[in-house]
PDB file of C-alpha atoms in Angstrom:
ATOM      1  CA  MET M 132     -81.574 -13.240 -16.119  1.00 38.00           C
ATOM      2  CA  THR M 133     -81.509 -16.750 -14.912  1.00 39.00           C
ATOM      3  CA  GLU M 134     -78.405 -18.874 -14.785  1.00 39.00           C
ATOM      4  CA  PRO M 135     -78.505 -21.673 -17.344  1.00 40.00           C
ATOM      5  CA  LEU M 136     -79.098 -25.181 -16.105  1.00 40.00           C
ATOM      6  CA  ARG M 137     -77.070 -28.104 -17.327  1.00 43.00           C
ATOM      7  CA  PRO M 138     -78.831 -29.524 -20.385  1.00 44.00           C
ATOM      8  CA  SER M 139     -77.674 -33.098 -19.908  1.00 43.00           C
ATOM      9  CA  VAL M 140     -79.162 -33.371 -16.416  1.00 43.00           C
ATOM     10  CA  THR M 141     -82.528 -32.011 -17.514  1.00 44.00           C
ATOM     11  CA  ALA M 142     -82.719 -34.233 -20.579  1.00 44.00           C
ATOM     12  CA  GLN M 143     -81.899 -37.377 -18.554  1.00 52.00           C
ATOM     13  CA  HIS M 144     -84.614 -36.875 -15.979  1.00 47.00           C
ATOM     14  CA  HIS M 145     -87.309 -35.470 -18.262  1.00 66.00           C
ATOM     15  CA  PRO M 146     -87.143 -37.172 -21.692  1.00 76.00           C
ATOM     16  CA  LEU M 147     -90.488 -35.668 -22.777  1.00 81.00           C
ATOM     17  CA  LEU M 148     -89.733 -32.137 -21.578  1.00 85.00           C
ATOM     18  CA  TRP M 149     -88.063 -30.956 -24.788  1.00 84.00           C
ATOM     19  CA  PRO M 150     -90.784 -32.269 -27.175  1.00 85.00           C
ATOM     20  CA  PHE M 151     -93.403 -30.593 -24.961  1.00 89.00           C
ATOM     21  CA  LEU M 152     -91.585 -27.246 -24.816  1.00 89.00           C
ATOM     22  CA  ALA M 153     -90.757 -27.374 -28.532  1.00 87.00           C
ATOM     23  CA  THR M 154     -94.434 -27.894 -29.388  1.00 89.00           C
ATOM     24  CA  LEU M 155     -95.487 -24.929 -27.247  1.00 90.00           C
ATOM     25  CA  LEU M 156     -92.707 -22.803 -28.719  1.00 89.00           C
ATOM     26  CA  ILE M 157     -93.731 -23.553 -32.311  1.00 86.00           C
ATOM     27  CA  ILE M 158     -97.404 -22.815 -31.566  1.00 87.00           C
ATOM     28  CA  GLY M 159     -96.604 -19.564 -29.779  1.00 87.00           C
ATOM     29  CA  TRP M 160     -93.997 -18.359 -32.278  1.00 81.00           C
ATOM     30  CA  SER M 161     -96.173 -19.003 -35.329  1.00 80.00           C
ATOM     31  CA  SER M 162     -99.367 -17.619 -33.808  1.00 80.00           C
ATOM     32  CA  GLY M 163     -98.151 -14.025 -33.929  1.00 77.00           C
ATOM     33  CA  PHE M 164     -99.363 -13.943 -37.532  1.00 68.00           C
ATOM     34  CA  VAL M 165    -102.928 -14.583 -36.393  1.00 71.00           C
ATOM     35  CA  GLY M 166    -103.100 -11.648 -34.002  1.00 74.00           C
ATOM     36  CA  ILE M 167    -101.475  -9.273 -36.479  1.00 74.00           C
ATOM     37  CA  ARG M 168    -103.833 -10.445 -39.224  1.00 69.00           C
ATOM     38  CA  TYR M 169    -106.882  -9.734 -37.072  1.00 71.00           C
ATOM     39  CA  ALA M 170    -105.765  -6.360 -35.770  1.00 76.00           C
ATOM     40  CA  ASN M 171    -103.585  -4.845 -38.490  1.00 71.00           C
ATOM     41  CA  GLN M 172    -106.516  -3.504 -40.486  1.00 75.00           C
ATOM     42  CA  GLU M 173    -107.592  -1.525 -37.428  1.00 79.00           C
ATOM     43  CA  ALA M 174    -104.290   0.158 -36.494  1.00 82.00           C
ATOM     44  CA  SER M 175    -100.687   0.746 -37.568  1.00 84.00           C
ATOM     45  CA  VAL M 176     -98.102  -1.851 -36.642  1.00 84.00           C
ATOM     46  CA  MET M 177     -96.403   0.488 -34.160  1.00 89.00           C
ATOM     47  CA  LEU M 178     -99.699   1.103 -32.365  1.00 92.00           C
ATOM     48  CA  LEU M 179    -100.330  -2.645 -32.369  1.00 91.00           C
ATOM     49  CA  LEU M 180     -96.927  -3.374 -30.886  1.00 92.00           C
ATOM     50  CA  PHE M 181     -97.342  -0.588 -28.313  1.00 94.00           C
ATOM     51  CA  TRP M 182    -100.574  -2.028 -26.950  1.00 95.00           C
ATOM     52  CA  ARG M 183     -99.297  -5.601 -27.197  1.00 93.00           C
ATOM     53  CA  THR M 184     -96.229  -4.885 -25.082  1.00 95.00           C
ATOM     54  CA  LEU M 185     -97.962  -2.462 -22.699  1.00 96.00           C
ATOM     55  CA  LEU M 186    -100.791  -4.877 -21.865  1.00 96.00           C
ATOM     56  CA  SER M 187     -98.342  -7.753 -21.510  1.00 95.00           C
ATOM     57  CA  GLY M 188     -96.139  -5.807 -19.114  1.00 95.00           C
ATOM     58  CA  LEU M 189     -99.005  -4.440 -17.018  1.00 96.00           C
ATOM     59  CA  ILE M 190    -100.577  -7.886 -16.625  1.00 96.00           C
ATOM     60  CA  LEU M 191     -97.255  -9.328 -15.471  1.00 94.00           C
ATOM     61  CA  LEU M 192     -96.331  -6.375 -13.218  1.00 95.00           C
ATOM     62  CA  PRO M 193     -98.236  -7.364 -10.023  1.00 95.00           C
ATOM     63  CA  PHE M 194     -96.930 -10.927 -10.294  1.00 93.00           C
ATOM     64  CA  ALA M 195     -93.399  -9.685 -10.918  1.00 93.00           C
ATOM     65  CA  LEU M 196     -93.544  -7.514  -7.783  1.00 92.00           C
ATOM     66  CA  ALA M 197     -95.243 -10.097  -5.531  1.00 92.00           C
ATOM     67  CA  ILE M 198     -93.700 -13.396  -6.664  1.00 91.00           C
ATOM     68  CA  GLY M 199     -89.992 -14.076  -6.933  1.00 84.00           C
ATOM     69  CA  PRO M 200     -86.830 -12.432  -5.619  1.00 86.00           C
ATOM     70  CA  ARG M 201     -86.580  -8.714  -5.070  1.00 87.00           C
ATOM     71  CA  ILE M 202     -85.806  -6.966  -8.343  1.00 87.00           C
ATOM     72  CA  SER M 203     -82.585  -4.979  -8.183  1.00 86.00           C
ATOM     73  CA  MET M 204     -81.724  -2.002 -10.335  1.00 88.00           C
ATOM     74  CA  ARG M 205     -78.960  -4.039 -11.946  1.00 85.00           C
ATOM     75  CA  ALA M 206     -81.488  -6.684 -12.958  1.00 84.00           C
ATOM     76  CA  VAL M 207     -83.802  -3.995 -14.345  1.00 89.00           C
ATOM     77  CA  ARG M 208     -80.934  -2.577 -16.383  1.00 88.00           C
ATOM     78  CA  ASP M 209     -79.940  -5.977 -17.769  1.00 84.00           C
ATOM     79  CA  GLN M 210     -83.497  -6.976 -18.675  1.00 88.00           C
ATOM     80  CA  ALA M 211     -84.244  -3.549 -20.164  1.00 90.00           C
ATOM     81  CA  LEU M 212     -81.283  -4.062 -22.494  1.00 87.00           C
ATOM     82  CA  PHE M 213     -82.753  -7.369 -23.637  1.00 85.00           C
ATOM     83  CA  GLY M 214     -86.109  -5.636 -24.026  1.00 88.00           C
ATOM     84  CA  VAL M 215     -84.535  -3.149 -26.417  1.00 91.00           C
ATOM     85  CA  MET M 216     -82.888  -5.938 -28.414  1.00 87.00           C
ATOM     86  CA  ALA M 217     -85.363  -8.848 -28.355  1.00 83.00           C
ATOM     87  CA  VAL M 218     -88.616  -6.848 -28.270  1.00 88.00           C
ATOM     88  CA  PHE M 219     -88.186  -3.354 -29.704  1.00 91.00           C
ATOM     89  CA  LEU M 220     -85.471  -3.820 -32.325  1.00 89.00           C
ATOM     90  CA  TYR M 221     -86.536  -7.319 -33.395  1.00 86.00           C
ATOM     91  CA  LEU M 222     -90.311  -6.858 -33.609  1.00 84.00           C
ATOM     92  CA  GLY M 223     -90.138  -3.199 -34.551  1.00 85.00           C
ATOM     93  CA  GLY M 224     -87.509  -3.732 -37.235  1.00 85.00           C
ATOM     94  CA  PHE M 225     -89.550  -6.306 -39.103  1.00 80.00           C
ATOM     95  CA  ALA M 226     -92.744  -4.287 -38.683  1.00 77.00           C
ATOM     96  CA  LEU M 227     -91.086  -1.161 -40.093  1.00 80.00           C
ATOM     97  CA  ALA M 228     -89.681  -3.145 -43.011  1.00 78.00           C
ATOM     98  CA  ILE M 229     -93.159  -4.406 -43.889  1.00 72.00           C
ATOM     99  CA  GLU M 230     -94.537  -0.862 -43.687  1.00 72.00           C
ATOM    100  CA  GLN M 231     -91.801   0.201 -46.122  1.00 76.00           C
ATOM    101  CA  LYS M 232     -93.210  -2.374 -48.595  1.00 71.00           C
ATOM    102  CA  VAL M 233     -90.583  -5.082 -48.183  1.00 70.00           C
ATOM    103  CA  PRO M 234     -92.520  -8.174 -49.358  1.00 61.00           C
ATOM    104  CA  THR M 235     -93.890 -10.145 -46.415  1.00 59.00           C
ATOM    105  CA  GLY M 236     -92.585 -13.410 -47.835  1.00 58.00           C
ATOM    106  CA  LEU M 237     -89.050 -12.072 -47.980  1.00 62.00           C
ATOM    107  CA  VAL M 238     -89.305 -10.665 -44.442  1.00 67.00           C
ATOM    108  CA  ALA M 239     -90.566 -14.035 -43.186  1.00 66.00           C
ATOM    109  CA  LEU M 240     -87.744 -15.879 -44.919  1.00 65.00           C
ATOM    110  CA  ILE M 241     -85.055 -13.668 -43.359  1.00 71.00           C
ATOM    111  CA  SER M 242     -86.712 -13.984 -39.960  1.00 71.00           C
ATOM    112  CA  ASP M 243     -86.813 -17.765 -40.308  1.00 67.00           C
ATOM    113  CA  LEU M 244     -83.048 -17.870 -40.833  1.00 70.00           C
ATOM    114  CA  LEU M 245     -82.652 -16.760 -37.185  1.00 71.00           C
ATOM    115  CA  PRO M 246     -81.663 -20.269 -35.975  1.00 69.00           C
ATOM    116  CA  LEU M 247     -78.842 -20.363 -38.513  1.00 69.00           C
ATOM    117  CA  ALA M 248     -77.387 -17.127 -37.120  1.00 72.00           C
ATOM    118  CA  ILE M 249     -77.767 -18.421 -33.553  1.00 72.00           C
ATOM    119  CA  ALA M 250     -76.036 -21.678 -34.474  1.00 68.00           C
ATOM    120  CA  ALA M 251     -73.144 -19.724 -35.985  1.00 70.00           C
ATOM    121  CA  LEU M 252     -72.765 -17.601 -32.822  1.00 72.00           C
ATOM    122  CA  SER M 253     -73.084 -20.484 -30.365  1.00 65.00           C
ATOM    123  CA  GLN M 254     -69.604 -21.873 -30.838  1.00 62.00           C
ATOM    124  CA  PRO M 255     -67.462 -18.685 -30.586  1.00 57.00           C
ATOM    125  CA  VAL M 256     -69.585 -17.035 -27.862  1.00 59.00           C
ATOM    126  CA  LEU M 257     -70.880 -19.957 -25.793  1.00 57.00           C
ATOM    127  CA  GLY M 258     -68.426 -22.686 -26.655  1.00 59.00           C
ATOM    128  CA  GLU M 259     -71.361 -24.905 -27.659  1.00 59.00           C
ATOM    129  CA  ARG M 260     -69.727 -26.765 -30.513  1.00 65.00           C
ATOM    130  CA  LEU M 261     -72.194 -28.078 -33.073  1.00 65.00           C
ATOM    131  CA  THR M 262     -71.633 -31.609 -34.287  1.00 73.00           C
ATOM    132  CA  LYS M 263     -71.594 -32.595 -37.940  1.00 77.00           C
ATOM    133  CA  ARG M 264     -75.061 -34.048 -37.415  1.00 74.00           C
ATOM    134  CA  GLN M 265     -76.367 -30.714 -36.101  1.00 71.00           C
ATOM    135  CA  TRP M 266     -74.877 -28.766 -39.010  1.00 74.00           C
ATOM    136  CA  LEU M 267     -76.435 -31.290 -41.405  1.00 77.00           C
ATOM    137  CA  GLY M 268     -79.817 -30.921 -39.701  1.00 74.00           C
ATOM    138  CA  THR M 269     -79.539 -27.129 -39.833  1.00 72.00           C
ATOM    139  CA  ALA M 270     -78.780 -27.236 -43.567  1.00 77.00           C
ATOM    140  CA  VAL M 271     -81.726 -29.572 -44.222  1.00 79.00           C
ATOM    141  CA  ALA M 272     -84.070 -27.328 -42.208  1.00 74.00           C
ATOM    142  CA  VAL M 273     -82.943 -24.242 -44.151  1.00 73.00           C
ATOM    143  CA  VAL M 274     -83.700 -26.043 -47.422  1.00 79.00           C
ATOM    144  CA  GLY M 275     -87.179 -26.868 -46.119  1.00 76.00           C
ATOM    145  CA  VAL M 276     -87.808 -23.230 -45.141  1.00 69.00           C
ATOM    146  CA  LEU M 277     -86.670 -22.071 -48.599  1.00 71.00           C
ATOM    147  CA  ILE M 278     -89.085 -24.488 -50.275  1.00 76.00           C
ATOM    148  CA  VAL M 279     -91.981 -23.378 -48.066  1.00 65.00           C
ATOM    149  CA  SER M 280     -91.253 -19.679 -48.661  1.00 61.00           C
ATOM    150  CA  PHE M 281     -90.388 -19.884 -52.367  1.00 65.00           C
ATOM    151  CA  ASP M 282     -93.827 -18.964 -53.730  1.00 59.00           C
ATOM    152  CA  SER M 283     -94.019 -15.766 -51.682  1.00 55.00           C
ATOM    153  CA  LEU M 284     -90.554 -14.410 -52.447  1.00 53.00           C
ATOM    154  CA  GLY M 285     -90.048 -11.110 -54.253  1.00 53.00           C
ATOM    155  CA  PHE M 286     -88.027  -7.936 -54.012  1.00 53.00           C
ATOM    156  CA  GLY M 287     -90.702  -5.246 -54.318  1.00 58.00           C
ATOM    157  CA  THR M 288     -89.992  -1.508 -54.412  1.00 66.00           C
ATOM    158  CA  ALA M 289     -88.870  -0.812 -50.837  1.00 69.00           C
ATOM    159  CA  PRO M 290     -85.776   1.345 -50.196  1.00 77.00           C
ATOM    160  CA  VAL M 291     -82.482  -0.500 -49.844  1.00 75.00           C
ATOM    161  CA  TRP M 292     -82.149   0.332 -46.146  1.00 81.00           C
ATOM    162  CA  ALA M 293     -85.426  -1.461 -45.408  1.00 79.00           C
ATOM    163  CA  TYR M 294     -83.984  -4.748 -46.688  1.00 76.00           C
ATOM    164  CA  GLY M 295     -80.924  -4.245 -44.513  1.00 80.00           C
ATOM    165  CA  LEU M 296     -83.244  -3.571 -41.582  1.00 82.00           C
ATOM    166  CA  THR M 297     -84.747  -7.059 -41.845  1.00 79.00           C
ATOM    167  CA  VAL M 298     -81.311  -8.684 -41.726  1.00 80.00           C
ATOM    168  CA  GLY M 299     -80.230  -6.422 -38.875  1.00 85.00           C
ATOM    169  CA  SER M 300     -83.343  -7.215 -36.819  1.00 85.00           C
ATOM    170  CA  MET M 301     -82.747 -10.934 -37.190  1.00 81.00           C
ATOM    171  CA  LEU M 302     -79.092 -10.605 -36.175  1.00 83.00           C
ATOM    172  CA  VAL M 303     -79.981  -8.458 -33.145  1.00 85.00           C
ATOM    173  CA  PHE M 304     -82.340 -11.146 -31.849  1.00 81.00           C
ATOM    174  CA  ALA M 305     -79.707 -13.822 -32.471  1.00 81.00           C
ATOM    175  CA  VAL M 306     -77.164 -11.853 -30.421  1.00 81.00           C
ATOM    176  CA  ALA M 307     -79.751 -11.262 -27.676  1.00 80.00           C
ATOM    177  CA  SER M 308     -80.522 -14.994 -27.494  1.00 74.00           C
ATOM    178  CA  VAL M 309     -76.865 -15.948 -27.219  1.00 76.00           C
ATOM    179  CA  LEU M 310     -76.186 -13.267 -24.585  1.00 74.00           C
ATOM    180  CA  HIS M 311     -79.239 -14.399 -22.606  1.00 67.00           C
ATOM    181  CA  ARG M 312     -77.707 -17.857 -22.482  1.00 64.00           C
ATOM    182  CA  LYS M 313     -74.174 -16.619 -21.715  1.00 64.00           C
ATOM    183  CA  ARG M 314     -74.727 -14.055 -18.961  1.00 63.00           C
ATOM    184  CA  LYS M 315     -74.852 -15.420 -15.423  1.00 53.00           C
ATOM    185  CA  THR M 316     -76.485 -12.822 -13.228  1.00 46.00           C
ATOM    186  CA  GLN M 317     -78.888 -12.921 -10.294  1.00 50.00           C
ATOM    187  CA  HIS M 318     -81.620 -15.510 -10.732  1.00 66.00           C
ATOM    188  CA  MET M 319     -84.781 -13.973 -12.179  1.00 79.00           C
ATOM    189  CA  PRO M 320     -87.919 -15.946 -13.041  1.00 85.00           C
ATOM    190  CA  VAL M 321     -89.262 -15.656 -16.556  1.00 84.00           C
ATOM    191  CA  HIS M 322     -92.356 -13.653 -15.538  1.00 88.00           C
ATOM    192  CA  GLN M 323     -90.171 -10.942 -13.990  1.00 91.00           C
ATOM    193  CA  SER M 324     -87.748 -10.687 -16.890  1.00 88.00           C
ATOM    194  CA  LEU M 325     -90.538 -10.703 -19.469  1.00 90.00           C
ATOM    195  CA  CYS M 326     -92.380  -7.971 -17.552  1.00 94.00           C
ATOM    196  CA  ILE M 327     -89.366  -5.660 -17.662  1.00 94.00           C
ATOM    197  CA  GLN M 328     -88.651  -6.442 -21.305  1.00 92.00           C
ATOM    198  CA  THR M 329     -92.209  -5.809 -22.525  1.00 94.00           C
ATOM    199  CA  LEU M 330     -92.596  -2.588 -20.528  1.00 96.00           C
ATOM    200  CA  THR M 331     -89.300  -1.376 -21.986  1.00 95.00           C
ATOM    201  CA  GLY M 332     -90.573  -2.202 -25.459  1.00 94.00           C
ATOM    202  CA  SER M 333     -93.885  -0.442 -24.814  1.00 95.00           C
ATOM    203  CA  VAL M 334     -92.144   2.849 -23.970  1.00 96.00           C
ATOM    204  CA  LEU M 335     -90.156   2.773 -27.204  1.00 95.00           C
ATOM    205  CA  PHE M 336     -93.068   1.596 -29.351  1.00 95.00           C
ATOM    206  CA  GLY M 337     -95.238   4.287 -27.757  1.00 94.00           C
ATOM    207  CA  LEU M 338     -92.780   6.994 -28.771  1.00 94.00           C
ATOM    208  CA  CYS M 339     -92.792   5.661 -32.331  1.00 91.00           C
ATOM    209  CA  ALA M 340     -96.596   5.448 -32.423  1.00 91.00           C
ATOM    210  CA  LEU M 341     -96.896   9.038 -31.148  1.00 92.00           C
ATOM    211  CA  THR M 342     -95.095  10.264 -34.243  1.00 89.00           C
ATOM    212  CA  GLN M 343     -97.898   8.703 -36.310  1.00 84.00           C
ATOM    213  CA  GLY M 344    -100.805  10.046 -34.275  1.00 84.00           C
ATOM    214  CA  SER M 345    -102.751   9.130 -31.147  1.00 85.00           C
ATOM    215  CA  LEU M 346    -102.037   6.222 -28.809  1.00 91.00           C
ATOM    216  CA  ALA M 347    -105.750   5.548 -28.338  1.00 90.00           C
ATOM    217  CA  PRO M 348    -106.643   1.965 -29.364  1.00 89.00           C
ATOM    218  CA  PRO M 349    -109.387   1.325 -31.911  1.00 88.00           C
ATOM    219  CA  MET M 350    -112.483   0.166 -30.044  1.00 87.00           C
ATOM    220  CA  THR M 351    -113.332  -2.661 -32.413  1.00 88.00           C
ATOM    221  CA  ARG M 352    -113.918  -6.388 -32.012  1.00 86.00           C
ATOM    222  CA  ASP M 353    -111.124  -7.395 -34.388  1.00 83.00           C
ATOM    223  CA  PHE M 354    -108.577  -5.243 -32.568  1.00 87.00           C
ATOM    224  CA  ALA M 355    -109.625  -6.720 -29.212  1.00 88.00           C
ATOM    225  CA  ILE M 356    -109.404 -10.295 -30.514  1.00 87.00           C
ATOM    226  CA  GLY M 357    -106.002  -9.565 -32.008  1.00 86.00           C
ATOM    227  CA  MET M 358    -104.718  -8.102 -28.744  1.00 90.00           C
ATOM    228  CA  VAL M 359    -105.908 -11.075 -26.696  1.00 90.00           C
ATOM    229  CA  TRP M 360    -104.170 -13.438 -29.092  1.00 88.00           C
ATOM    230  CA  LEU M 361    -100.961 -11.388 -29.288  1.00 90.00           C
ATOM    231  CA  VAL M 362    -100.683 -10.978 -25.521  1.00 93.00           C
ATOM    232  CA  LEU M 363    -101.628 -14.459 -24.332  1.00 92.00           C
ATOM    233  CA  ILE M 364    -100.213 -16.665 -27.081  1.00 91.00           C
ATOM    234  CA  ALA M 365     -97.655 -14.726 -29.137  1.00 88.00           C
ATOM    235  CA  THR M 366     -96.106 -12.971 -26.103  1.00 90.00           C
ATOM    236  CA  PHE M 367     -96.712 -14.911 -22.875  1.00 91.00           C
ATOM    237  CA  LEU M 368     -96.520 -18.390 -24.372  1.00 91.00           C
ATOM    238  CA  ALA M 369     -93.858 -17.792 -27.033  1.00 88.00           C
ATOM    239  CA  TYR M 370     -91.387 -15.667 -25.066  1.00 83.00           C
ATOM    240  CA  ALA M 371     -91.833 -17.512 -21.755  1.00 86.00           C
ATOM    241  CA  VAL M 372     -91.258 -20.917 -23.341  1.00 89.00           C
ATOM    242  CA  TYR M 373     -88.355 -19.586 -25.421  1.00 83.00           C
ATOM    243  CA  TYR M 374     -86.466 -18.142 -22.455  1.00 80.00           C
ATOM    244  CA  THR M 375     -87.248 -21.172 -20.289  1.00 85.00           C
ATOM    245  CA  SER M 376     -85.939 -23.485 -22.999  1.00 86.00           C
ATOM    246  CA  LEU M 377     -82.748 -21.427 -23.334  1.00 78.00           C
ATOM    247  CA  ARG M 378     -81.992 -22.109 -19.677  1.00 80.00           C
ATOM    248  CA  LEU M 379     -82.551 -25.837 -20.037  1.00 83.00           C
ATOM    249  CA  PHE M 380     -81.162 -26.795 -23.446  1.00 81.00           C
ATOM    250  CA  PRO M 381     -78.383 -25.780 -25.868  1.00 77.00           C
ATOM    251  CA  VAL M 382     -79.283 -22.595 -27.736  1.00 71.00           C
ATOM    252  CA  ALA M 383     -78.855 -24.175 -31.193  1.00 69.00           C
ATOM    253  CA  LYS M 384     -81.287 -26.945 -30.292  1.00 76.00           C
ATOM    254  CA  VAL M 385     -83.894 -24.475 -29.029  1.00 79.00           C
ATOM    255  CA  SER M 386     -83.610 -22.169 -32.007  1.00 72.00           C
ATOM    256  CA  ALA M 387     -83.899 -25.081 -34.459  1.00 73.00           C
ATOM    257  CA  ALA M 388     -87.540 -25.523 -33.456  1.00 78.00           C
ATOM    258  CA  ILE M 389     -88.265 -22.057 -34.867  1.00 75.00           C
ATOM    259  CA  TYR M 390     -87.668 -23.467 -38.361  1.00 72.00           C
ATOM    260  CA  LEU M 391     -91.094 -25.091 -38.054  1.00 75.00           C
ATOM    261  CA  SER M 392     -92.848 -21.743 -37.511  1.00 75.00           C
ATOM    262  CA  PRO M 393     -93.324 -20.817 -41.214  1.00 69.00           C
ATOM    263  CA  PRO M 394     -95.074 -24.047 -42.255  1.00 71.00           C
ATOM    264  CA  VAL M 395     -97.150 -24.026 -39.066  1.00 76.00           C
ATOM    265  CA  THR M 396     -98.061 -20.387 -39.741  1.00 73.00           C
ATOM    266  CA  MET M 397     -99.277 -21.422 -43.182  1.00 73.00           C
ATOM    267  CA  LEU M 398    -101.454 -24.074 -41.566  1.00 77.00           C
ATOM    268  CA  TRP M 399    -102.877 -21.371 -39.275  1.00 77.00           C
ATOM    269  CA  ALA M 400    -103.621 -19.221 -42.329  1.00 72.00           C
ATOM    270  CA  TRP M 401    -105.271 -22.138 -44.121  1.00 76.00           C
ATOM    271  CA  MET M 402    -107.518 -22.994 -41.169  1.00 79.00           C
ATOM    272  CA  LEU M 403    -108.473 -19.455 -40.161  1.00 75.00           C
ATOM    273  CA  PHE M 404    -108.273 -17.427 -43.371  1.00 69.00           C
ATOM    274  CA  SER M 405    -108.728 -20.082 -46.093  1.00 73.00           C
ATOM    275  CA  GLU M 406    -105.348 -19.282 -47.638  1.00 67.00           C
ATOM    276  CA  PRO M 407    -104.291 -21.986 -50.129  1.00 69.00           C
ATOM    277  CA  LEU M 408    -101.826 -24.767 -49.397  1.00 69.00           C
ATOM    278  CA  THR M 409     -99.569 -26.149 -52.120  1.00 72.00           C
ATOM    279  CA  VAL M 410     -97.679 -29.385 -52.617  1.00 77.00           C
ATOM    280  CA  ALA M 411     -94.423 -27.437 -52.259  1.00 74.00           C
ATOM    281  CA  MET M 412     -95.493 -26.245 -48.805  1.00 71.00           C
ATOM    282  CA  PHE M 413     -96.110 -29.805 -47.613  1.00 75.00           C
ATOM    283  CA  ALA M 414     -92.800 -30.933 -49.124  1.00 78.00           C
ATOM    284  CA  GLY M 415     -90.996 -28.093 -47.381  1.00 75.00           C
ATOM    285  CA  LEU M 416     -92.729 -28.932 -44.093  1.00 72.00           C
ATOM    286  CA  ALA M 417     -91.619 -32.570 -44.324  1.00 79.00           C
ATOM    287  CA  ILE M 418     -88.012 -31.584 -45.099  1.00 79.00           C
ATOM    288  CA  THR M 419     -87.983 -29.043 -42.279  1.00 74.00           C
ATOM    289  CA  LEU M 420     -89.253 -31.670 -39.825  1.00 74.00           C
ATOM    290  CA  VAL M 421     -86.411 -33.964 -40.820  1.00 79.00           C
ATOM    291  CA  GLY M 422     -83.859 -31.192 -40.357  1.00 74.00           C
ATOM    292  CA  VAL M 423     -85.178 -30.226 -36.909  1.00 70.00           C
ATOM    293  CA  TRP M 424     -85.208 -33.892 -35.845  1.00 72.00           C
ATOM    294  CA  VAL M 425     -81.605 -34.385 -36.964  1.00 74.00           C
ATOM    295  CA  THR M 426     -80.475 -31.173 -35.208  1.00 67.00           C
ATOM    296  CA  SER M 427     -82.256 -32.069 -31.967  1.00 61.00           C
ATOM    297  CA  ARG M 428     -80.751 -35.539 -31.897  1.00 62.00           C
ATOM    298  CA  GLY M 429     -77.285 -34.115 -32.419  1.00 50.00           C
TER     299      GLY M 429
END
């Protein structure tokens, strides 16, 4: 884990750094839908997540060993814990909920409330007190997300525990994000920490996938395209930018950018899969933009 830098110093010297990182974060966070959409018809979600995390970790492994400080066992233990929380429990929890027939729209809505949970934890855990402006921006962004997600909401026929699983997964990631910001351990570059976290996730996802059958990947074009997208964009770009941003800026400010992921995901779906766009979606996008802008300024 890397020790957080002082946000005020970074913001003074690099006024365009946050808009740049926020743009990359939104693109990476929302693009996970694209890879899943391409590959999900070829394999179960657990098999998808196994290969996504395994390939990500193996690609990063030689760089993690050759570049950066020597990795201690304490650092491995700390990062493995975050791998369990931010990779296995978060991604796996939502994937399992969807497999249990929790409506995708409802899962997405609960996931998109992650910044609200992080904002609530920031003050008691980190001492990062949100201003009235930031709370107002958060409320406006939540309203925008609700408008965007309204058409896809439903309760379906999933068991009760599956709905609780979606809330629990979101809260686990919120806690992991706040702890990542709080803990001050030996400096570890993002590529090393992400390598340990994804390899930890791959072991756990592999065990889950084994209970469903073989770990062999489908040798199809769609699965390969989905894996490339999930590894390069949804994993390397999204997680690397997210953890880098957490070290440079207040956690509530970073997490607020995630509110823009659902409308951007819908734009992805419109461009790539010809899914329809509605007036309500554009209205929700505009309101969400206002909320994120107000929160970031605060």
